[in-house]
Every structure is written in C-alpha cells, then in structure tokens.
Coordinates of C-alpha atoms and ligand atoms in Angstrom, one line a residue:
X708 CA -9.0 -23.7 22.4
X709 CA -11.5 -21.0 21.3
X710 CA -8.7 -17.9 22.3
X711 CA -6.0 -17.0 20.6
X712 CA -2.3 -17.7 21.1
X713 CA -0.8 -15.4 23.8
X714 CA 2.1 -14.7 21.5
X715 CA 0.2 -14.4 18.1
X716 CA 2.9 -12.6 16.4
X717 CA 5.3 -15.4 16.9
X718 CA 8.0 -15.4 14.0
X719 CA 7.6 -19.5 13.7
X720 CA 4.1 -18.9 12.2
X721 CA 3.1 -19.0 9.2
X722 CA 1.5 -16.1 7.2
X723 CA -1.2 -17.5 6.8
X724 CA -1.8 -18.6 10.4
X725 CA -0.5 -15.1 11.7
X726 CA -3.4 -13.3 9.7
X727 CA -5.5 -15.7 11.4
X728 CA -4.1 -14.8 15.3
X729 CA -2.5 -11.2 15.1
X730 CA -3.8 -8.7 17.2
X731 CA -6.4 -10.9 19.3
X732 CA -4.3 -11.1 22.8
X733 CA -6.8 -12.4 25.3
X734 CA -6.8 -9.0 27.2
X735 CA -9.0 -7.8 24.1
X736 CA -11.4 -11.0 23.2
X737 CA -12.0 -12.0 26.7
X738 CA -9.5 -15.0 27.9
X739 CA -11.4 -19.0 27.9
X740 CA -12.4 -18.7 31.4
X741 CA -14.5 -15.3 30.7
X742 CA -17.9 -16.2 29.7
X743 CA -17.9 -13.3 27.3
X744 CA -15.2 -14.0 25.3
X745 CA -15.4 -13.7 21.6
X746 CA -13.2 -14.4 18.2
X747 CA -12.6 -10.7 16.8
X748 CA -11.6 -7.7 19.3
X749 CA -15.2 -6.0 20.1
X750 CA -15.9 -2.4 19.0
X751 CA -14.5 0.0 21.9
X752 CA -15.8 3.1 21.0
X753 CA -14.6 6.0 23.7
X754 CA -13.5 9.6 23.9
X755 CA -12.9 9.4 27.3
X756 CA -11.5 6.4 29.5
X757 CA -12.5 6.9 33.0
X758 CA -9.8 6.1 36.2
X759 CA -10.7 4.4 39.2
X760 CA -9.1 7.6 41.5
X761 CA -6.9 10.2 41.2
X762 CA -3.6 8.2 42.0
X763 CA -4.4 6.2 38.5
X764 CA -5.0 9.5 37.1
X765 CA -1.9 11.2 38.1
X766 CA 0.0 8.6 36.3
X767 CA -2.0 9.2 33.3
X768 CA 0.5 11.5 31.3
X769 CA 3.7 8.7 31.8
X770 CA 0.6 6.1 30.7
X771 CA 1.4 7.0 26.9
X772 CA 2.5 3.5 26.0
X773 CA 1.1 1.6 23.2
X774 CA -1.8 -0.5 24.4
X775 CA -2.5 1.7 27.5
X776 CA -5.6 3.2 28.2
X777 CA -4.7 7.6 27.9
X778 CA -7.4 9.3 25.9
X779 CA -9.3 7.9 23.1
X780 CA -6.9 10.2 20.2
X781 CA -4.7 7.4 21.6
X782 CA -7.0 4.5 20.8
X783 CA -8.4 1.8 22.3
X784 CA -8.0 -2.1 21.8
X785 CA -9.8 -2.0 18.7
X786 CA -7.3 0.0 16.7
X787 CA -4.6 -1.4 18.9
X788 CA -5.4 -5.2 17.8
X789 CA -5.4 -3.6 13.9
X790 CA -2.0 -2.0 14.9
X791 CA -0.9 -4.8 16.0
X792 CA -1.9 -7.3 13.7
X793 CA 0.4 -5.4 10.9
X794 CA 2.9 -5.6 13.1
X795 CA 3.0 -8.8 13.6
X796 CA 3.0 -9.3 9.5
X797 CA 5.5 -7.0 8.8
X798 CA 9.2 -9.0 9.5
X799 CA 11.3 -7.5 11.1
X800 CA 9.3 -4.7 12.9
X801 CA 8.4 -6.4 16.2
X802 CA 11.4 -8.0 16.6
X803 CA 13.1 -4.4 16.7
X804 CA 10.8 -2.7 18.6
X805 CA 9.0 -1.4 15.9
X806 CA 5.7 -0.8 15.5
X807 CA 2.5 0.2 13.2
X808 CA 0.8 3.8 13.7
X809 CA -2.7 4.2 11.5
X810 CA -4.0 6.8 9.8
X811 CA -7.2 8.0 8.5
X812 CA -6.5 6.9 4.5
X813 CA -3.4 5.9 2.8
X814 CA -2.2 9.7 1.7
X815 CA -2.5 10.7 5.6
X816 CA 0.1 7.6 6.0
X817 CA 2.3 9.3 3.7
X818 CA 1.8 12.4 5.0
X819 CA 2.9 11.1 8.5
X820 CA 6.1 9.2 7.0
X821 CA 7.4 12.0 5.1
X822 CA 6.4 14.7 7.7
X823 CA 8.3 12.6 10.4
X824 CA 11.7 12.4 8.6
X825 CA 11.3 15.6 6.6
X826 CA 12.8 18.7 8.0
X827 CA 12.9 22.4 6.2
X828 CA 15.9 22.2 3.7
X829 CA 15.9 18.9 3.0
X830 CA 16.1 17.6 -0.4
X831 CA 13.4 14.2 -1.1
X832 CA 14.3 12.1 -4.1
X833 CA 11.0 10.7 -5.0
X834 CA 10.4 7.7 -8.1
X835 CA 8.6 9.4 -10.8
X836 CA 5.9 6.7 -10.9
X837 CA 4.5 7.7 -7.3
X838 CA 0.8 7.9 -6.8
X839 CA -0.2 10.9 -7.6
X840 CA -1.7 12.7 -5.0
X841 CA 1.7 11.5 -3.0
X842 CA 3.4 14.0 -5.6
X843 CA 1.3 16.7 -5.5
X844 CA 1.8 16.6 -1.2
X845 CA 5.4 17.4 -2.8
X846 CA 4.9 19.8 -5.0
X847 CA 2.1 21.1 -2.7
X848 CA 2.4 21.1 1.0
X849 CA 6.5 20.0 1.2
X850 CA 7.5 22.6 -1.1
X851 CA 5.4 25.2 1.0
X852 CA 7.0 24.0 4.1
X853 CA 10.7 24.4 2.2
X854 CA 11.5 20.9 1.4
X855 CA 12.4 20.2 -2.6
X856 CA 11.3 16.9 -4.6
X857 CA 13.6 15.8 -7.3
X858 CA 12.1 12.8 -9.4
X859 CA 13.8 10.1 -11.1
X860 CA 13.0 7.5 -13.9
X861 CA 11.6 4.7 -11.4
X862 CA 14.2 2.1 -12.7
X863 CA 17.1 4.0 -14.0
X864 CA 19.6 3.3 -10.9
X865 CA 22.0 5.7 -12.0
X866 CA 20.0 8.4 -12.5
X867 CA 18.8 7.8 -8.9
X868 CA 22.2 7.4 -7.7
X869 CA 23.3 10.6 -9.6
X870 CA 20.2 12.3 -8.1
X871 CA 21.2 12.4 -4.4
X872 CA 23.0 15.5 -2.4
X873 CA 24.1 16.4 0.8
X874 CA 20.6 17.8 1.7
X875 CA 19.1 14.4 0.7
X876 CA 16.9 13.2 3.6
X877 CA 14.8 10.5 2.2
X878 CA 13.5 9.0 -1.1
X879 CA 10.3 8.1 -1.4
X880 CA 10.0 4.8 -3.6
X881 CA 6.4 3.0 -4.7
X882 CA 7.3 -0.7 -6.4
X883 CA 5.4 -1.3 -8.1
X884 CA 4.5 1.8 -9.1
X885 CA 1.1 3.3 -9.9
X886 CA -0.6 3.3 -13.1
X887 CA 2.9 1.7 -15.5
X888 CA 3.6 -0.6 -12.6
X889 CA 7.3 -1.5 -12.6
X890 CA 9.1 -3.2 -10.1
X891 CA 12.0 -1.0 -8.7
X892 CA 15.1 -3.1 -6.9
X893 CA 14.0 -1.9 -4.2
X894 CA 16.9 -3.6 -1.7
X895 CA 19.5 -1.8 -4.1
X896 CA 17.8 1.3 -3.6
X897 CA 17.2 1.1 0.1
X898 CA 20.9 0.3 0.5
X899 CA 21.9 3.0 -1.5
X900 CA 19.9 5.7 0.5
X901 CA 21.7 4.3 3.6
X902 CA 25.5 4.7 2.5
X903 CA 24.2 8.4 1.6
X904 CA 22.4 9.0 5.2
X905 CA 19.0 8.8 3.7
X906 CA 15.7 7.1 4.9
X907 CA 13.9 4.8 3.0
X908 CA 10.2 5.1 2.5
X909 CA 8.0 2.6 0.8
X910 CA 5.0 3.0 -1.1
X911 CA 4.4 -1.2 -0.2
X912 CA 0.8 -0.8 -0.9
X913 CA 0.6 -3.2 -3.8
X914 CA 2.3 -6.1 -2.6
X915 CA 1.4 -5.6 0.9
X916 CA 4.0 -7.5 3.4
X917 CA 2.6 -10.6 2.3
X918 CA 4.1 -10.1 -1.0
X919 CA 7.1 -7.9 -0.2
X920 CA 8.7 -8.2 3.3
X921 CA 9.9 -4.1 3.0
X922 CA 11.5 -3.7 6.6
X923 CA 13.5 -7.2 5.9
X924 CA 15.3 -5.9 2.4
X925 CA 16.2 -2.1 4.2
X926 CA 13.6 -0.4 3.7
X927 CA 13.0 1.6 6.5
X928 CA 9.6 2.8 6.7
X929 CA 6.8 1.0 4.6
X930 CA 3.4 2.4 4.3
X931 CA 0.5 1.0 2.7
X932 CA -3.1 2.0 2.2
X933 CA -5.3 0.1 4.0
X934 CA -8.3 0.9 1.7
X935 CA -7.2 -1.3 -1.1
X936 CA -5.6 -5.2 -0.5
X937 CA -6.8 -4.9 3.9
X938 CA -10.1 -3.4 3.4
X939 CA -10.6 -5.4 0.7
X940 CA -14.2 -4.7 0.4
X941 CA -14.3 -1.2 -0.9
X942 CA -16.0 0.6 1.9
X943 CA -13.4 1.7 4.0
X944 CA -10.3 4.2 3.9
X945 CA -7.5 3.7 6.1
X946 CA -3.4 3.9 6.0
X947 CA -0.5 2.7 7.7
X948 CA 3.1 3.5 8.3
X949 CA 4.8 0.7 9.7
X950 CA 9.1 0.6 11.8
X951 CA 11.5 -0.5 13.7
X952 CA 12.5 1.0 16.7
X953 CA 13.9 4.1 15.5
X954 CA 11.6 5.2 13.1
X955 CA 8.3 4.1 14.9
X956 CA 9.3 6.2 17.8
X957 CA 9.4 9.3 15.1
X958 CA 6.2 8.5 13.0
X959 CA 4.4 7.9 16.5
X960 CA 5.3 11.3 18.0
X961 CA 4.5 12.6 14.4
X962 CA 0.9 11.3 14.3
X963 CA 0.1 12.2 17.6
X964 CA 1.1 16.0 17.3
X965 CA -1.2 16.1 14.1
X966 CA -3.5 14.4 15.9
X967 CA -4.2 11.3 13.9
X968 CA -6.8 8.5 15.0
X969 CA -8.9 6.5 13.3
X970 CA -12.6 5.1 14.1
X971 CA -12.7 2.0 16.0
X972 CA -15.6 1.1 13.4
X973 CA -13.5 1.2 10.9
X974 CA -10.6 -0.5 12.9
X975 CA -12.6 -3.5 13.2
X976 CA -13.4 -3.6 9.9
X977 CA -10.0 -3.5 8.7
X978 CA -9.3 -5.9 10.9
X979 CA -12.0 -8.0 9.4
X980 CA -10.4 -7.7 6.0
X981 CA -7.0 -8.3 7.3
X982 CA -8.1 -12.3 7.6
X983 CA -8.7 -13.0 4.6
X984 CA -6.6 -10.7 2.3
X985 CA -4.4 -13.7 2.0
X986 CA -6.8 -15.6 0.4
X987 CA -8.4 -12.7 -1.8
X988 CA -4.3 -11.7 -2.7
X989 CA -4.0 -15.7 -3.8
X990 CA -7.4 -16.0 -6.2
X991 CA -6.5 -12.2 -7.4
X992 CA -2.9 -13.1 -8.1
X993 CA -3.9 -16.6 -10.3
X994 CA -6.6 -14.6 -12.0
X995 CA -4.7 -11.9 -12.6
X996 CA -1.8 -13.8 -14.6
X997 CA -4.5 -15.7 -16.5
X998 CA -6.2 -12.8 -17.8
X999 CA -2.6 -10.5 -18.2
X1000 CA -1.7 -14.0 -20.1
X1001 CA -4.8 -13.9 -22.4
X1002 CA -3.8 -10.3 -23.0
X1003 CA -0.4 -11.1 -24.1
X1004 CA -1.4 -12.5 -26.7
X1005 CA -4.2 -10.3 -28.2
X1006 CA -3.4 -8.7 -31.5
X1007 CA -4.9 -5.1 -29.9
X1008 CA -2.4 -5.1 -26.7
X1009 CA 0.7 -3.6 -27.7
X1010 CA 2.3 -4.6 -23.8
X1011 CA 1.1 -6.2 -20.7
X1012 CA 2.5 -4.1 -17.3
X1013 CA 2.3 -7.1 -14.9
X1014 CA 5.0 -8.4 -12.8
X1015 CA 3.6 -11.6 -12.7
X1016 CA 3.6 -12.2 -16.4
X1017 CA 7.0 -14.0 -17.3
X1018 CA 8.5 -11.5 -20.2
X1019 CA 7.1 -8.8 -18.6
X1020 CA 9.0 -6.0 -17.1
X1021 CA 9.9 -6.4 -14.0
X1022 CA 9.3 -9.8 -13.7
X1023 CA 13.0 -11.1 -12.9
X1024 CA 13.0 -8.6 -9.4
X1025 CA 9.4 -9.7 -8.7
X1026 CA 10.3 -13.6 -8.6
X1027 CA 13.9 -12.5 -7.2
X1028 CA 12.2 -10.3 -4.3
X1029 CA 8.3 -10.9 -3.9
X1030 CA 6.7 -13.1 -2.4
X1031 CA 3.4 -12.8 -4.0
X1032 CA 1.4 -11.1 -6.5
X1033 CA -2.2 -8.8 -6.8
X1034 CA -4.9 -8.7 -9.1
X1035 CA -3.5 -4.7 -10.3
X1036 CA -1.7 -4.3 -13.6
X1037 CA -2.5 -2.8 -16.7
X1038 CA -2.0 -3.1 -20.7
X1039 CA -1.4 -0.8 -23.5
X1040 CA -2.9 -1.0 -26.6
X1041 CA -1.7 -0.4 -29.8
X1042 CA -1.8 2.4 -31.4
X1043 CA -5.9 3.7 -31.1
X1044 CA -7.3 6.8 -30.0
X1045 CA -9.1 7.9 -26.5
X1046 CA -12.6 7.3 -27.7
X1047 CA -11.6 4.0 -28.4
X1048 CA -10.2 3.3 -25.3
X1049 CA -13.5 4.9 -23.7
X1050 CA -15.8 2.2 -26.5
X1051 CA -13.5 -0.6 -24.3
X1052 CA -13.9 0.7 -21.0
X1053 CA -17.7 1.5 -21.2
X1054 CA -18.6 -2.4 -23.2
X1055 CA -17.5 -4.3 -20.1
X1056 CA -20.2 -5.1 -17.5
X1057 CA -18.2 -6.7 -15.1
X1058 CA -15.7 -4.1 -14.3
X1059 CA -16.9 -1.6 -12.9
X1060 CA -15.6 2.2 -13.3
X1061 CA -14.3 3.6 -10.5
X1062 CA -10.8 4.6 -8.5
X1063 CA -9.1 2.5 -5.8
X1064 CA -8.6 -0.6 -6.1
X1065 CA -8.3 -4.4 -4.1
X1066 CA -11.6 -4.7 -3.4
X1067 CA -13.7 -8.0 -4.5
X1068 CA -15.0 -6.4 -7.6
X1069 CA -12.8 -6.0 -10.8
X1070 CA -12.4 -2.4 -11.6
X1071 CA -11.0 -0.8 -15.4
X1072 CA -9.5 2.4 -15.4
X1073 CA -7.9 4.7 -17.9
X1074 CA -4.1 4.7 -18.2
X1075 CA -2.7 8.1 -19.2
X1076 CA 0.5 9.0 -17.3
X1077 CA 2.4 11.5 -19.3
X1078 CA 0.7 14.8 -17.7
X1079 CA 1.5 13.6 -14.5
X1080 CA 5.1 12.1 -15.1
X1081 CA 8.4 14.1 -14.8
X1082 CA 11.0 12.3 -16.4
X1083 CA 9.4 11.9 -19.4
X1084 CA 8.8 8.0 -18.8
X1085 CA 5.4 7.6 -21.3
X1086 CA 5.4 5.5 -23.5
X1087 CA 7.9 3.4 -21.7
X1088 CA 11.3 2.8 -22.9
X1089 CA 11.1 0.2 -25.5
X1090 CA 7.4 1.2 -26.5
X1091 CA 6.4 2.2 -29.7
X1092 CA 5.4 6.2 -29.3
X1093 CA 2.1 5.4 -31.4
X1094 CA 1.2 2.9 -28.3
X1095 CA -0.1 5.5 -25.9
X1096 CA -3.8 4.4 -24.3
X1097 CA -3.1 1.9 -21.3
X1098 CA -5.7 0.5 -19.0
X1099 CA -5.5 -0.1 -15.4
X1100 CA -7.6 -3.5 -14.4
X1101 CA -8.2 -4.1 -10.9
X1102 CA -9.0 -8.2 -10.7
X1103 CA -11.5 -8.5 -8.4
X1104 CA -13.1 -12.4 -7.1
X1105 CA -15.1 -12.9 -10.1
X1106 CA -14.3 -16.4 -12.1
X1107 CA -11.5 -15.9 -14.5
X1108 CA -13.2 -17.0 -17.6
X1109 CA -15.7 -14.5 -16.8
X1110 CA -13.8 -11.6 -16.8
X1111 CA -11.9 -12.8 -19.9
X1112 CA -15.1 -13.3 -21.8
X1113 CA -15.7 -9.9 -20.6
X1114 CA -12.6 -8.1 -22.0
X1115 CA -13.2 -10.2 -25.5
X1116 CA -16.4 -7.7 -25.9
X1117 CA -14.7 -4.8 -24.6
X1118 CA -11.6 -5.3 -26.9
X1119 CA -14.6 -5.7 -30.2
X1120 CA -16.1 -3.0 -29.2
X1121 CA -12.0 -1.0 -29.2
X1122 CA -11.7 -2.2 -32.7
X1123 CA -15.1 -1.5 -34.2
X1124 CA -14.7 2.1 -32.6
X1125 CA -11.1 2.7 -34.5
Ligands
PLP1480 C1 -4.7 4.4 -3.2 C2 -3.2 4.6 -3.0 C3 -2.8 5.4 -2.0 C4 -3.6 6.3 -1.2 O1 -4.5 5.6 -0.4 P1 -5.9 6.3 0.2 O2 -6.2 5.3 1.2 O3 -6.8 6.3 -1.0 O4 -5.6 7.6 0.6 C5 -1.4 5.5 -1.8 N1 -0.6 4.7 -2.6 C6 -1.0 3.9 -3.6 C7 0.0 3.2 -4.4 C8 -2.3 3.8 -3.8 O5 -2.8 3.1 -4.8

C-alpha cells in the first residue's frame, strides 16, 4: 500500500503509527490508482478557489465546513491535513466532534482560546508561572477589553480554589510551567473549574499530547505552540488550539472573525515535523534525564527543575499523569552572582543562546523569574533565598555525553568567575 489508511485517526492506533498517517486522507495525496499520488499532502497555495458555475458558487457561503473548498482565509488541504493530524493525536477531540484551528504562532493560539471564552466582566484565574508574553496579553489587551487576571502560586490548590468568583470564566493553566517548570495536577484543577462553571485552558505546549493527553483528564481547550516540539527544527512559528465539540465551534468562529490563517508553506512544514516529533520527544526525553541526573549531583547546582528526575518536584504528578517527557528543564545554582551565570552560559559551544525551544539544537538560557512573577514564587518554596540564578537548557539531538562534557566547562568556568 503506498496511501494512507482512509481512517488515519483511528483510536486503535498507536501514537506512534498515527503521527505516521494523520492528516494524509487520499483526497489530499492522490488515492493508489492516481498516477500522481504522493506520501505528504502537496503545497496548495491559493487565495482564490475557483467554481465550476454559478450553481456551485451560490452554495459557497453554506460551504463553510472544515475541509471544504470557501476562500483560501479558510485553508486549503495543506493546513487541513496539519489540522487534522493534531486532531487525530489529541484523545478525545475527534471522537466529540472536536477539532484543531491554527494560528500564526503559539501567543495567537492563546489569544484565540482566551478571546473565544472571554467576555467583558469576566474574571480569568491564570497560574503564576505562565509564559510571559501569555501574561502581559492579560495585563495588556484583556484588561483593556475589561476582563481582570488574578494569579495564583502554580501549585498551591487552595489558593487556586480560594481564588475563584462568580465572574470567574476561565483559568488559564501552563504544566509545566515556563522557566521554574512545575507540574500542576492539572485533572484536579480542570475538575475544579468545572464544579465552578469555568473553562479550562491549557498551556500543553511542553508535553505536547503525546506526553499529556489534556482533553482526556478535563481539560477543555489545550493549546500548544507549534514552533517548539512540532516544528521541531527551529525555522517555523505556528500555534494551535485544539476541542471538543463545544468549544471548537467557539475558537473556530473566533479565529475566523480575527481572520486567522496560516501559510500552507509553513503548514507543510509543520506537518513535516509532526512525523518525527515522537522520535525527537523520545532521544530529548532520555538525554534530558541523563544530563538533569549529572546535574543533580554537581556541587554548584543547588536544584534540578525537571519532572523527569525522580526527587524532583513534580515528579510524582508527572509519572501519575504524563505520558512522556521533553528535553526543557532548568537548574539553579547555588548561591553565585549574574556574571557568573553569564561566564557559564557564554563557555558552552554546544548550546547555543537563543529563545524558543524544541528544536534539534540544545539551547541555555537565563533563569530569572522574580520580575515577572506575582505571587512571589522565586526562589521556590523550599529553596535557599541565596540560590537565585537558574538556567533554562533546551536538550537538543546532540549525543548526551557531549553536552555533559559541555556543561563540565561551562560549570569551571561558573566557579572560576565567583
Ligand atoms: C514559546 C511558547 C509560547 C508561544 O509560542 P510562539 O509560537 O513563540 O508564539 C507559548 N507557551 C509556551 C509555554 C511557550 O514556551
């Protein structure tokens, strides 16, 4: 067979096999008896989709159904096949009725969640270890269009409980979160927003639904950035916000009235990712808990933010809940100053310096969250106060030992700059 399945979102698969078959229906590669058919959905690139008559185009307007030809602001089968491959991943959204809208980069996804559900009034309970621009659309455009944030201490349930009010629409949760990384019990949470009327939204960009099957434990929308774990390669910015039935109809109507699309160019290359992130998520994952494990037990890290890492926080809702792992944590050193952080940072040659993160290539960034952070959550509980300089390692593709050898320089050059 040299086509896909016809049903390649089938439930009985795999994950691994359904990264492999999502989103290439034969209407899109060509079926076996076409002599141009081909593996990946080609490249559609159109504005305008021209009708065979006028009959076909007076039942244009009723013709905006996913997968129909309308107007290219509604795609083509490029960006549908994407769509529909992260679907397909995500349990529990085809099965409902659900579905996948895209967006141009990961904060447009959150824009598109939060504007969907969001209505002037309305109170959003938000964990205080959000990504930051996702905070500063709070403090920013949602407060300009009369909706308050409240934050709360990412893991403290009561204070999240205690947080909610009658004018609490939705919470906004990120597990784990940027930067200190912890694991939030996320199906508690969810669970809890839904006794009180609220909707769920998921920050699920680290664990991607490979790793955490959001929908499936309550959650009701789950967003991710494409750009990091699907792209995968570092050269391409794209979100999505993924639903059942309900809340795909909203964040569908949503995106279309702010007019979101993304490039069938960059469709296609998401989709190219998209087969393989499993493997890259696998080799990032065993690297990662090597190196975080090497960390542990240097005499310069105070604390090693990795769920992976047994002993580490968050580790008992990671094995409890996850599914998988990815090659982003960070460590804290102890005690130090910011030039010797910088000494670390600037003696490794393998990492490179740079934001984002799950591409191939290992990245280091600074770790410095108190500015950003409401609830006062830096250092975290149980940290010595002297321990403030963390650093956020993206584990790229590179051999293990490599990077390890790497961070031995990096952590000389820490201590001869003290
Ligand atoms: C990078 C990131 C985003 C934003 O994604 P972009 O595609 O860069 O806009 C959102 N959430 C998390 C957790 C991220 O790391």
């Amino acid at each position: 067979m040299t086509t896909a399945p016809d049903h390649p979102e089938d439930e009985a698969l795999a994950p691994a096999t359904r990264l492999v078959s999502a989103g290439r229906a034969p209407e899109w590669t060509g079926t076996a008896t076409h002599p141009g058919a081909v593996v990946n959905p080609p490249v559609w690139r159109a504005s305008t989709h021209l009708y065979p008559d006028m009959a076909a185009l007076h039942a244009g307007p009723s013709g905006n159904a996913d997968g129909r030809f309308f107007y290219g602001r509604r795609g083509a089968p490029t960006q549908w096949a994407l769509a529909e491959a992260l679907t397909g991943l995500e349990p529990g959204a085809a099965e409902s009725g659900g579905g996948t809208m895209l967006y141009p980069s990961g904060v447009a996804a959150l824009a598109g969640a939060l504007l969907a559900v969001l209505r002037p009034g309305d109170v959003l309970l938000m964990t205080d270890n959000a990504y930051e621009p996702t905070r500063t659309m709070a403090r920013g455009l949602l407060k300009e269009f009369g909706i308050t944030t409240r934050w709360f201490a990412p893991c403290d349930l009561a204070a999240y409980e205690a947080a909610f009010c009658d004018k609490t629409r939705c919470v906004l949760l990120e597990s784990p979160g940027s930067l200190t990384i912890e694991v939030q019990d996320v199906p508690r949470m969810a669970a809890i927003a839904r006794d009180r009327g609220a909707i769920s939204v998921l920050d699920n960009t680290w664990a991607s639904p490979l790793g955490f099957a959001a929908l499936a434990h309550g959650v009701d929308i789950s967003v991710m950035s494409l750009t990091k774990h699907v792209g995968g390669h570092s050269d391409l910015m794209m979100g999505s916000a993924s639903a059942g039935e309900r809340w795909y109809a909203k964040l569908r109507r949503r995106a279309q009235s702010l007019g979101q699309v993304v490039s069938p160019d960059d469709a296609s290359l998401a989709l190219r990712g998209l087969r393989t992130m499993g493997l890259r998520l696998e080799r990032e994952t065993a690297s990662a808990l090597m190196i975080a494990q090497w960390l542990d037990a240097r005499p310069e890290v105070a604390q090693v933010l990795c769920p992976m890492l047994p002993g580490s926080p968050g580790h008992a809702l990671w094995r409890r809940d996850f599914t998988g792992g990815c090659g982003l944590f960070s460590f804290v050193l102890k005690r130090g100053t910011a030039e010797a952080r910088d000494a670390l940072i600037d003696a490794l040659s393998l990492f490179g310096i740079g934001y984002s993160w799950g591409g191939f290539e290992s990245l280091a960034t600074p770790v410095d969250p108190a500015p950003m952070r409401s609830t006062g959550a830096w250092p975290l509980p149980g940290m010595d106060a002297a321990d403030r300089f963390g650093v956020r390692l993206s584990i790229g593709l590179e051999d293990a030992g490599d990077l390890i050898a790497d961070l031995k320089r990096g952590l000389a050059a820490w201590s001869s700059a003290q």
